[in-house]
């Protein structure tokens, strides 16, 4: 459970960063409408850099989550198989309705 808690905390942090970038983008766009080009372009360049950094962080988080899932399956193959079967059966029941 500790790994899942850590992953949830990481995802919440990424969501907060995305929301912050969105708010900053709105501010930059409002300034661009009022003040014009060069200032807004500099701020947009900074935001693009932050977005690219955030995308890299998200990719890393995804890779880490995938790696943890693989490790869990390797450590507990029977439990993983039973869990996958149970989830498949549950999805099949839901799809029938």
PDB file of N, CA and C in Angstrom:
ATOM      1  N   UNK A   1       0.811  -1.194   0.000  1.00  0.00           N
ATOM      2  CA  UNK A   1       0.000   0.000   0.000  1.00  0.00           C
ATOM      3  C   UNK A   1       0.858   1.263   0.000  1.00  0.00           C
ATOM      4  N   UNK A   2       2.050   1.190   0.571  1.00  0.00           N
ATOM      5  CA  UNK A   2       2.903   2.365   0.638  1.00  0.00           C
ATOM      6  C   UNK A   2       3.246   2.872  -0.760  1.00  0.00           C
ATOM      7  N   UNK A   3       3.519   1.968  -1.681  1.00  0.00           N
ATOM      8  CA  UNK A   3       3.838   2.365  -3.056  1.00  0.00           C
ATOM      9  C   UNK A   3       2.644   3.032  -3.710  1.00  0.00           C
ATOM     10  N   UNK A   4       1.457   2.516  -3.463  1.00  0.00           N
ATOM     11  CA  UNK A   4       0.254   3.111  -4.039  1.00  0.00           C
ATOM     12  C   UNK A   4       0.002   4.497  -3.440  1.00  0.00           C
ATOM     13  N   UNK A   5       0.214   4.660  -2.148  1.00  0.00           N
ATOM     14  CA  UNK A   5       0.065   5.968  -1.514  1.00  0.00           C
ATOM     15  C   UNK A   5       1.044   6.972  -2.101  1.00  0.00           C
ATOM     16  N   UNK A   6       2.272   6.512  -2.319  1.00  0.00           N
ATOM     17  CA  UNK A   6       3.291   7.372  -2.914  1.00  0.00           C
ATOM     18  C   UNK A   6       2.890   7.776  -4.335  1.00  0.00           C
ATOM     19  N   UNK A   7       2.365   6.800  -5.098  1.00  0.00           N
ATOM     20  CA  UNK A   7       1.950   7.085  -6.465  1.00  0.00           C
ATOM     21  C   UNK A   7       0.782   8.065  -6.473  1.00  0.00           C
ATOM     22  N   UNK A   8      -0.179   7.880  -5.574  1.00  0.00           N
ATOM     23  CA  UNK A   8      -1.306   8.804  -5.483  1.00  0.00           C
ATOM     24  C   UNK A   8      -0.847  10.207  -5.120  1.00  0.00           C
ATOM     25  N   UNK A   9       0.104  10.303  -4.208  1.00  0.00           N
ATOM     26  CA  UNK A   9       0.638  11.615  -3.834  1.00  0.00           C
ATOM     27  C   UNK A   9       1.331  12.268  -5.024  1.00  0.00           C
ATOM     28  N   UNK A  10       2.102  11.475  -5.779  1.00  0.00           N
ATOM     29  CA  UNK A  10       2.772  11.998  -6.972  1.00  0.00           C
ATOM     30  C   UNK A  10       1.753  12.483  -7.998  1.00  0.00           C
ATOM     31  N   UNK A  11       0.703  11.699  -8.213  1.00  0.00           N
ATOM     32  CA  UNK A  11      -0.329  12.093  -9.175  1.00  0.00           C
ATOM     33  C   UNK A  11      -1.041  13.358  -8.726  1.00  0.00           C
ATOM     34  N   UNK A  12      -1.327  13.485  -7.445  1.00  0.00           N
ATOM     35  CA  UNK A  12      -1.970  14.696  -6.942  1.00  0.00           C
ATOM     36  C   UNK A  12      -1.070  15.908  -7.130  1.00  0.00           C
ATOM     37  N   UNK A  13       0.229  15.716  -6.913  1.00  0.00           N
ATOM     38  CA  UNK A  13       1.170  16.813  -7.123  1.00  0.00           C
ATOM     39  C   UNK A  13       1.210  17.220  -8.595  1.00  0.00           C
ATOM     40  N   UNK A  14       1.216  16.234  -9.490  1.00  0.00           N
ATOM     41  CA  UNK A  14       1.212  16.540 -10.922  1.00  0.00           C
ATOM     42  C   UNK A  14      -0.058  17.269 -11.325  1.00  0.00           C
ATOM     43  N   UNK A  15      -1.204  16.843 -10.774  1.00  0.00           N
ATOM     44  CA  UNK A  15      -2.467  17.529 -11.072  1.00  0.00           C
ATOM     45  C   UNK A  15      -2.420  18.980 -10.620  1.00  0.00           C
ATOM     46  N   UNK A  16      -1.865  19.208  -9.450  1.00  0.00           N
ATOM     47  CA  UNK A  16      -1.760  20.573  -8.938  1.00  0.00           C
ATOM     48  C   UNK A  16      -0.854  21.410  -9.840  1.00  0.00           C
ATOM     49  N   UNK A  17       0.234  20.824 -10.311  1.00  0.00           N
ATOM     50  CA  UNK A  17       1.137  21.553 -11.208  1.00  0.00           C
ATOM     51  C   UNK A  17       0.456  21.879 -12.525  1.00  0.00           C
ATOM     52  N   UNK A  18      -0.336  20.939 -13.053  1.00  0.00           N
ATOM     53  CA  UNK A  18      -1.062  21.186 -14.302  1.00  0.00           C
ATOM     54  C   UNK A  18      -2.067  22.314 -14.102  1.00  0.00           C
ATOM     55  N   UNK A  19      -2.771  22.309 -12.982  1.00  0.00           N
ATOM     56  CA  UNK A  19      -3.732  23.370 -12.692  1.00  0.00           C
ATOM     57  C   UNK A  19      -3.027  24.714 -12.574  1.00  0.00           C
ATOM     58  N   UNK A  20      -1.864  24.729 -11.932  1.00  0.00           N
ATOM     59  CA  UNK A  20      -1.093  25.957 -11.786  1.00  0.00           C
ATOM     60  C   UNK A  20      -0.643  26.484 -13.144  1.00  0.00           C
ATOM     61  N   UNK A  21      -0.179  25.592 -13.993  1.00  0.00           N
ATOM     62  CA  UNK A  21       0.247  26.006 -15.335  1.00  0.00           C
ATOM     63  C   UNK A  21      -0.942  26.556 -16.120  1.00  0.00           C
ATOM     64  N   UNK A  22      -2.095  25.928 -15.983  1.00  0.00           N
ATOM     65  CA  UNK A  22      -3.286  26.423 -16.665  1.00  0.00           C
ATOM     66  C   UNK A  22      -3.656  27.822 -16.206  1.00  0.00           C
ATOM     67  N   UNK A  23      -3.586  28.060 -14.899  1.00  0.00           N
ATOM     68  CA  UNK A  23      -3.884  29.390 -14.369  1.00  0.00           C
ATOM     69  C   UNK A  23      -2.872  30.415 -14.880  1.00  0.00           C
ATOM     70  N   UNK A  24      -1.605  30.032 -14.902  1.00  0.00           N
ATOM     71  CA  UNK A  24      -0.575  30.942 -15.407  1.00  0.00           C
ATOM     72  C   UNK A  24      -0.777  31.234 -16.889  1.00  0.00           C
ATOM     73  N   UNK A  25      -1.184  30.242 -17.640  1.00  0.00           N
ATOM     74  CA  UNK A  25      -1.431  30.440 -19.064  1.00  0.00           C
ATOM     75  C   UNK A  25      -2.566  31.435 -19.275  1.00  0.00           C
ATOM     76  N   UNK A  26      -3.619  31.312 -18.492  1.00  0.00           N
ATOM     77  CA  UNK A  26      -4.721  32.272 -18.596  1.00  0.00           C
ATOM     78  C   UNK A  26      -4.243  33.685 -18.281  1.00  0.00           C
ATOM     79  N   UNK A  27      -3.394  33.819 -17.273  1.00  0.00           N
ATOM     80  CA  UNK A  27      -2.847  35.132 -16.917  1.00  0.00           C
ATOM     81  C   UNK A  27      -2.014  35.691 -18.060  1.00  0.00           C
ATOM     82  N   UNK A  28      -1.173  34.846 -18.643  1.00  0.00           N
ATOM     83  CA  UNK A  28      -0.330  35.290 -19.759  1.00  0.00           C
ATOM     84  C   UNK A  28      -1.191  35.713 -20.946  1.00  0.00           C
ATOM     85  N   UNK A  29      -2.214  34.941 -21.234  1.00  0.00           N
ATOM     86  CA  UNK A  29      -3.073  35.293 -22.368  1.00  0.00           C
ATOM     87  C   UNK A  29      -3.808  36.606 -22.120  1.00  0.00           C
ATOM     88  N   UNK A  30      -4.256  36.818 -20.893  1.00  0.00           N
ATOM     89  CA  UNK A  30      -4.901  38.092 -20.570  1.00  0.00           C
ATOM     90  C   UNK A  30      -3.925  39.253 -20.727  1.00  0.00           C
ATOM     91  N   UNK A  31      -2.675  39.059 -20.251  1.00  0.00           N
ATOM     92  CA  UNK A  31      -1.664  40.110 -20.411  1.00  0.00           C
ATOM     93  C   UNK A  31      -1.349  40.362 -21.880  1.00  0.00           C
ATOM     94  N   UNK A  32      -1.309  39.285 -22.648  1.00  0.00           N
ATOM     95  CA  UNK A  32      -1.000  39.432 -24.076  1.00  0.00           C
ATOM     96  C   UNK A  32      -2.063  40.280 -24.758  1.00  0.00           C
ATOM     97  N   UNK A  33      -3.307  40.092 -24.361  1.00  0.00           N
ATOM     98  CA  UNK A  33      -4.386  40.894 -24.946  1.00  0.00           C
ATOM     99  C   UNK A  33      -4.228  42.362 -24.582  1.00  0.00           C
ATOM    100  N   UNK A  34      -3.783  42.623 -23.352  1.00  0.00           N
ATOM    101  CA  UNK A  34      -3.673  43.995 -22.878  1.00  0.00           C
ATOM    102  C   UNK A  34      -2.375  44.665 -23.298  1.00  0.00           C
ATOM    103  N   UNK A  35      -1.253  43.957 -23.131  1.00  0.00           N
ATOM    104  CA  UNK A  35       0.055  44.587 -23.287  1.00  0.00           C
ATOM    105  C   UNK A  35       0.739  44.313 -24.617  1.00  0.00           C
ATOM    106  N   UNK A  36       0.389  43.257 -25.269  1.00  0.00           N
ATOM    107  CA  UNK A  36       1.004  42.984 -26.550  1.00  0.00           C
ATOM    108  C   UNK A  36       2.050  41.883 -26.499  1.00  0.00           C
ATOM    109  N   UNK A  37       2.772  41.783 -27.591  1.00  0.00           N
ATOM    110  CA  UNK A  37       3.547  40.629 -27.943  1.00  0.00           C
ATOM    111  C   UNK A  37       4.766  40.217 -27.181  1.00  0.00           C
ATOM    112  N   UNK A  38       5.815  41.033 -27.087  1.00  0.00           N
ATOM    113  CA  UNK A  38       7.118  40.536 -26.631  1.00  0.00           C
ATOM    114  C   UNK A  38       7.089  40.037 -25.191  1.00  0.00           C
ATOM    115  N   UNK A  39       6.406  40.744 -24.309  1.00  0.00           N
ATOM    116  CA  UNK A  39       6.324  40.311 -22.916  1.00  0.00           C
ATOM    117  C   UNK A  39       5.602  38.978 -22.821  1.00  0.00           C
ATOM    118  N   UNK A  40       4.491  38.855 -23.522  1.00  0.00           N
ATOM    119  CA  UNK A  40       3.705  37.620 -23.499  1.00  0.00           C
ATOM    120  C   UNK A  40       4.500  36.462 -24.093  1.00  0.00           C
ATOM    121  N   UNK A  41       5.276  36.729 -25.133  1.00  0.00           N
ATOM    122  CA  UNK A  41       6.065  35.664 -25.748  1.00  0.00           C
ATOM    123  C   UNK A  41       7.097  35.107 -24.772  1.00  0.00           C
ATOM    124  N   UNK A  42       7.713  35.983 -23.991  1.00  0.00           N
ATOM    125  CA  UNK A  42       8.700  35.521 -23.011  1.00  0.00           C
ATOM    126  C   UNK A  42       8.026  34.642 -21.958  1.00  0.00           C
ATOM    127  N   UNK A  43       6.869  35.063 -21.483  1.00  0.00           N
ATOM    128  CA  UNK A  43       6.169  34.260 -20.482  1.00  0.00           C
ATOM    129  C   UNK A  43       5.668  32.952 -21.080  1.00  0.00           C
ATOM    130  N   UNK A  44       5.215  32.980 -22.307  1.00  0.00           N
ATOM    131  CA  UNK A  44       4.772  31.741 -22.961  1.00  0.00           C
ATOM    132  C   UNK A  44       5.935  30.771 -23.126  1.00  0.00           C
ATOM    133  N   UNK A  45       7.105  31.292 -23.424  1.00  0.00           N
ATOM    134  CA  UNK A  45       8.283  30.424 -23.550  1.00  0.00           C
ATOM    135  C   UNK A  45       8.585  29.751 -22.208  1.00  0.00           C
ATOM    136  N   UNK A  46       8.466  30.497 -21.125  1.00  0.00           N
ATOM    137  CA  UNK A  46       8.687  29.913 -19.797  1.00  0.00           C
ATOM    138  C   UNK A  46       7.645  28.840 -19.501  1.00  0.00           C
ATOM    139  N   UNK A  47       6.393  29.133 -19.861  1.00  0.00           N
ATOM    140  CA  UNK A  47       5.339  28.143 -19.635  1.00  0.00           C
ATOM    141  C   UNK A  47       5.560  26.891 -20.473  1.00  0.00           C
ATOM    142  N   UNK A  48       6.004  27.056 -21.700  1.00  0.00           N
ATOM    143  CA  UNK A  48       6.284  25.894 -22.542  1.00  0.00           C
ATOM    144  C   UNK A  48       7.364  25.025 -21.905  1.00  0.00           C
ATOM    145  N   UNK A  49       8.361  25.662 -21.348  1.00  0.00           N
ATOM    146  CA  UNK A  49       9.432  24.909 -20.691  1.00  0.00           C
ATOM    147  C   UNK A  49       8.886  24.142 -19.488  1.00  0.00           C
ATOM    148  N   UNK A  50       8.029  24.796 -18.706  1.00  0.00           N
ATOM    149  CA  UNK A  50       7.435  24.116 -17.551  1.00  0.00           C
ATOM    150  C   UNK A  50       6.556  22.954 -17.985  1.00  0.00           C
ATOM    151  N   UNK A  51       5.797  23.145 -19.075  1.00  0.00           N
ATOM    152  CA  UNK A  51       4.925  22.074 -19.573  1.00  0.00           C
ATOM    153  C   UNK A  51       5.775  20.892 -20.020  1.00  0.00           C
ATOM    154  N   UNK A  52       6.869  21.165 -20.718  1.00  0.00           N
ATOM    155  CA  UNK A  52       7.730  20.073 -21.167  1.00  0.00           C
ATOM    156  C   UNK A  52       8.356  19.341 -19.988  1.00  0.00           C
ATOM    157  N   UNK A  53       8.751  20.087 -18.963  1.00  0.00           N
ATOM    158  CA  UNK A  53       9.291  19.458 -17.753  1.00  0.00           C
ATOM    159  C   UNK A  53       8.226  18.600 -17.089  1.00  0.00           C
ATOM    160  N   UNK A  54       7.012  19.136 -17.008  1.00  0.00           N
ATOM    161  CA  UNK A  54       5.912  18.398 -16.397  1.00  0.00           C
ATOM    162  C   UNK A  54       5.586  17.133 -17.187  1.00  0.00           C
ATOM    163  N   UNK A  55       5.620  17.229 -18.513  1.00  0.00           N
ATOM    164  CA  UNK A  55       5.366  16.048 -19.338  1.00  0.00           C
ATOM    165  C   UNK A  55       6.430  14.985 -19.086  1.00  0.00           C
ATOM    166  N   UNK A  56       7.666  15.417 -18.955  1.00  0.00           N
ATOM    167  CA  UNK A  56       8.737  14.466 -18.642  1.00  0.00           C
ATOM    168  C   UNK A  56       8.518  13.812 -17.290  1.00  0.00           C
ATOM    169  N   UNK A  57       8.089  14.624 -16.310  1.00  0.00           N
ATOM    170  CA  UNK A  57       7.803  14.079 -14.982  1.00  0.00           C
ATOM    171  C   UNK A  57       6.665  13.067 -15.048  1.00  0.00           C
ATOM    172  N   UNK A  58       5.645  13.385 -15.841  1.00  0.00           N
ATOM    173  CA  UNK A  58       4.504  12.480 -15.966  1.00  0.00           C
ATOM    174  C   UNK A  58       4.923  11.165 -16.624  1.00  0.00           C
ATOM    175  N   UNK A  59       5.781  11.248 -17.640  1.00  0.00           N
ATOM    176  CA  UNK A  59       6.279  10.035 -18.286  1.00  0.00           C
ATOM    177  C   UNK A  59       7.071   9.187 -17.290  1.00  0.00           C
ATOM    178  N   UNK A  60       7.916   9.857 -16.507  1.00  0.00           N
ATOM    179  CA  UNK A  60       8.701   9.134 -15.507  1.00  0.00           C
ATOM    180  C   UNK A  60       7.790   8.463 -14.483  1.00  0.00           C
ATOM    181  N   UNK A  61       6.763   9.193 -14.041  1.00  0.00           N
ATOM    182  CA  UNK A  61       5.822   8.627 -13.063  1.00  0.00           C
ATOM    183  C   UNK A  61       5.105   7.420 -13.652  1.00  0.00           C
ATOM    184  N   UNK A  62       4.730   7.502 -14.915  1.00  0.00           N
ATOM    185  CA  UNK A  62       4.084   6.378 -15.580  1.00  0.00           C
ATOM    186  C   UNK A  62       5.001   5.168 -15.688  1.00  0.00           C
ATOM    187  N   UNK A  63       6.243   5.435 -16.030  1.00  0.00           N
ATOM    188  CA  UNK A  63       7.217   4.333 -16.123  1.00  0.00           C
ATOM    189  C   UNK A  63       7.442   3.676 -14.760  1.00  0.00           C
ATOM    190  N   UNK A  64       7.523   4.514 -13.725  1.00  0.00           N
ATOM    191  CA  UNK A  64       7.723   3.977 -12.378  1.00  0.00           C
ATOM    192  C   UNK A  64       6.522   3.149 -11.937  1.00  0.00           C
ATOM    193  N   UNK A  65       5.316   3.633 -12.235  1.00  0.00           N
ATOM    194  CA  UNK A  65       4.110   2.886 -11.868  1.00  0.00           C
ATOM    195  C   UNK A  65       4.078   1.552 -12.611  1.00  0.00           C
ATOM    196  N   UNK A  66       4.426   1.573 -13.888  1.00  0.00           N
ATOM    197  CA  UNK A  66       4.460   0.353 -14.677  1.00  0.00           C
ATOM    198  C   UNK A  66       5.492  -0.622 -14.113  1.00  0.00           C
ATOM    199  N   UNK A  67       6.662  -0.103 -13.748  1.00  0.00           N
ATOM    200  CA  UNK A  67       7.715  -0.937 -13.185  1.00  0.00           C
ATOM    201  C   UNK A  67       7.278  -1.552 -11.856  1.00  0.00           C
ATOM    202  N   UNK A  68       6.608  -0.753 -11.012  1.00  0.00           N
ATOM    203  CA  UNK A  68       6.119  -1.282  -9.736  1.00  0.00           C
ATOM    204  C   UNK A  68       5.071  -2.373  -9.968  1.00  0.00           C
ATOM    205  N   UNK A  69       4.212  -2.163 -10.970  1.00  0.00           N
ATOM    206  CA  UNK A  69       3.200  -3.177 -11.272  1.00  0.00           C
ATOM    207  C   UNK A  69       3.876  -4.465 -11.741  1.00  0.00           C
ATOM    208  N   UNK A  70       4.882  -4.337 -12.597  1.00  0.00           N
ATOM    209  CA  UNK A  70       5.615  -5.522 -13.046  1.00  0.00           C
ATOM    210  C   UNK A  70       6.274  -6.244 -11.871  1.00  0.00           C
ATOM    211  N   UNK A  71       6.878  -5.471 -10.975  1.00  0.00           N
ATOM    212  CA  UNK A  71       7.532  -6.076  -9.809  1.00  0.00           C
ATOM    213  C   UNK A  71       6.518  -6.823  -8.947  1.00  0.00           C
ATOM    214  N   UNK A  72       5.350  -6.232  -8.766  1.00  0.00           N
ATOM    215  CA  UNK A  72       4.301  -6.874  -7.965  1.00  0.00           C
ATOM    216  C   UNK A  72       3.862  -8.179  -8.600  1.00  0.00           C
ATOM    217  N   UNK A  73       3.707  -8.181  -9.916  1.00  0.00           N
ATOM    218  CA  UNK A  73       3.298  -9.402 -10.618  1.00  0.00           C
ATOM    219  C   UNK A  73       4.380 -10.469 -10.490  1.00  0.00           C
ATOM    220  N   UNK A  74       5.643 -10.065 -10.604  1.00  0.00           N
ATOM    221  CA  UNK A  74       6.738 -11.035 -10.467  1.00  0.00           C
ATOM    222  C   UNK A  74       6.791 -11.616  -9.054  1.00  0.00           C
ATOM    223  N   UNK A  75       6.551 -10.767  -8.055  1.00  0.00           N
ATOM    224  CA  UNK A  75       6.631 -11.216  -6.666  1.00  0.00           C
ATOM    225  C   UNK A  75       5.439 -12.083  -6.268  1.00  0.00           C
ATOM    226  N   UNK A  76       4.281 -11.815  -6.853  1.00  0.00           N
ATOM    227  CA  UNK A  76       3.047 -12.520  -6.478  1.00  0.00           C
ATOM    228  C   UNK A  76       2.279 -12.946  -7.739  1.00  0.00           C
ATOM    229  N   UNK A  77       2.831 -13.886  -8.505  1.00  0.00           N
ATOM    230  CA  UNK A  77       2.189 -14.234  -9.780  1.00  0.00           C
ATOM    231  C   UNK A  77       0.802 -14.857  -9.608  1.00  0.00           C
ATOM    232  N   UNK A  78       0.622 -15.722  -8.641  1.00  0.00           N
ATOM    233  CA  UNK A  78      -0.682 -16.374  -8.460  1.00  0.00           C
ATOM    234  C   UNK A  78      -1.743 -15.352  -8.054  1.00  0.00           C
ATOM    235  N   UNK A  79      -1.407 -14.503  -7.123  1.00  0.00           N
ATOM    236  CA  UNK A  79      -2.348 -13.469  -6.686  1.00  0.00           C
ATOM    237  C   UNK A  79      -2.679 -12.531  -7.836  1.00  0.00           C
ATOM    238  N   UNK A  80      -1.681 -12.187  -8.624  1.00  0.00           N
ATOM    239  CA  UNK A  80      -1.898 -11.298  -9.769  1.00  0.00           C
ATOM    240  C   UNK A  80      -2.833 -11.942 -10.784  1.00  0.00           C
ATOM    241  N   UNK A  81      -2.642 -13.229 -11.036  1.00  0.00           N
ATOM    242  CA  UNK A  81      -3.490 -13.949 -11.978  1.00  0.00           C
ATOM    243  C   UNK A  81      -4.931 -14.003 -11.483  1.00  0.00           C
ATOM    244  N   UNK A  82      -5.111 -14.317 -10.216  1.00  0.00           N
ATOM    245  CA  UNK A  82      -6.459 -14.377  -9.640  1.00  0.00           C
ATOM    246  C   UNK A  82      -7.113 -13.001  -9.684  1.00  0.00           C
ATOM    247  N   UNK A  83      -6.357 -11.963  -9.364  1.00  0.00           N
ATOM    248  CA  UNK A  83      -6.888 -10.603  -9.396  1.00  0.00           C
ATOM    249  C   UNK A  83      -7.288 -10.211 -10.808  1.00  0.00           C
ATOM    250  N   UNK A  84      -6.453 -10.523 -11.779  1.00  0.00           N
ATOM    251  CA  UNK A  84      -6.773 -10.207 -13.169  1.00  0.00           C
ATOM    252  C   UNK A  84      -8.032 -10.951 -13.621  1.00  0.00           C
ATOM    253  N   UNK A  85      -8.144 -12.203 -13.239  1.00  0.00           N
ATOM    254  CA  UNK A  85      -9.333 -12.983 -13.587  1.00  0.00           C
ATOM    255  C   UNK A  85     -10.578 -12.361 -12.953  1.00  0.00           C
ATOM    256  N   UNK A  86     -10.487 -12.007 -11.676  1.00  0.00           N
ATOM    257  CA  UNK A  86     -11.631 -11.422 -10.971  1.00  0.00           C
ATOM    258  C   UNK A  86     -12.042 -10.093 -11.607  1.00  0.00           C
ATOM    259  N   UNK A  87     -11.060  -9.262 -11.958  1.00  0.00           N
ATOM    260  CA  UNK A  87     -11.379  -7.989 -12.606  1.00  0.00           C
ATOM    261  C   UNK A  87     -12.022  -8.213 -13.973  1.00  0.00           C
ATOM    262  N   UNK A  88     -11.528  -9.192 -14.710  1.00  0.00           N
ATOM    263  CA  UNK A  88     -12.118  -9.518 -16.006  1.00  0.00           C
ATOM    264  C   UNK A  88     -13.552  -9.987 -15.864  1.00  0.00           C
ATOM    265  N   UNK A  89     -13.803 -10.829 -14.872  1.00  0.00           N
ATOM    266  CA  UNK A  89     -15.171 -11.305 -14.634  1.00  0.00           C
ATOM    267  C   UNK A  89     -16.079 -10.137 -14.248  1.00  0.00           C
ATOM    268  N   UNK A  90     -15.575  -9.243 -13.428  1.00  0.00           N
ATOM    269  CA  UNK A  90     -16.361  -8.075 -13.017  1.00  0.00           C
ATOM    270  C   UNK A  90     -16.685  -7.182 -14.211  1.00  0.00           C
ATOM    271  N   UNK A  91     -15.707  -6.939 -15.053  1.00  0.00           N
ATOM    272  CA  UNK A  91     -15.937  -6.126 -16.251  1.00  0.00           C
ATOM    273  C   UNK A  91     -16.954  -6.807 -17.165  1.00  0.00           C
ATOM    274  N   UNK A  92     -16.862  -8.124 -17.313  1.00  0.00           N
ATOM    275  CA  UNK A  92     -17.815  -8.868 -18.140  1.00  0.00           C
ATOM    276  C   UNK A  92     -19.230  -8.729 -17.581  1.00  0.00           C
ATOM    277  N   UNK A  93     -19.387  -8.806 -16.270  1.00  0.00           N
ATOM    278  CA  UNK A  93     -20.710  -8.627 -15.669  1.00  0.00           C
ATOM    279  C   UNK A  93     -21.252  -7.234 -15.893  1.00  0.00           C
ATOM    280  N   UNK A  94     -20.406  -6.255 -15.757  1.00  0.00           N
ATOM    281  CA  UNK A  94     -20.837  -4.871 -15.962  1.00  0.00           C
ATOM    282  C   UNK A  94     -21.223  -4.637 -17.417  1.00  0.00           C
ATOM    283  N   UNK A  95     -20.467  -5.212 -18.339  1.00  0.00           N
ATOM    284  CA  UNK A  95     -20.721  -5.008 -19.774  1.00  0.00           C
ATOM    285  C   UNK A  95     -22.047  -5.663 -20.203  1.00  0.00           C
ATOM    286  N   UNK A  96     -22.465  -6.683 -19.523  1.00  0.00           N
ATOM    287  CA  UNK A  96     -23.724  -7.367 -19.874  1.00  0.00           C
ATOM    288  C   UNK A  96     -24.932  -6.501 -19.567  1.00  0.00           C
ATOM    289  N   UNK A  97     -24.808  -5.643 -18.589  1.00  0.00           N
ATOM    290  CA  UNK A  97     -25.954  -4.830 -18.151  1.00  0.00           C
ATOM    291  C   UNK A  97     -26.170  -3.666 -18.992  1.00  0.00           C
TER     292      UNK A  97
END
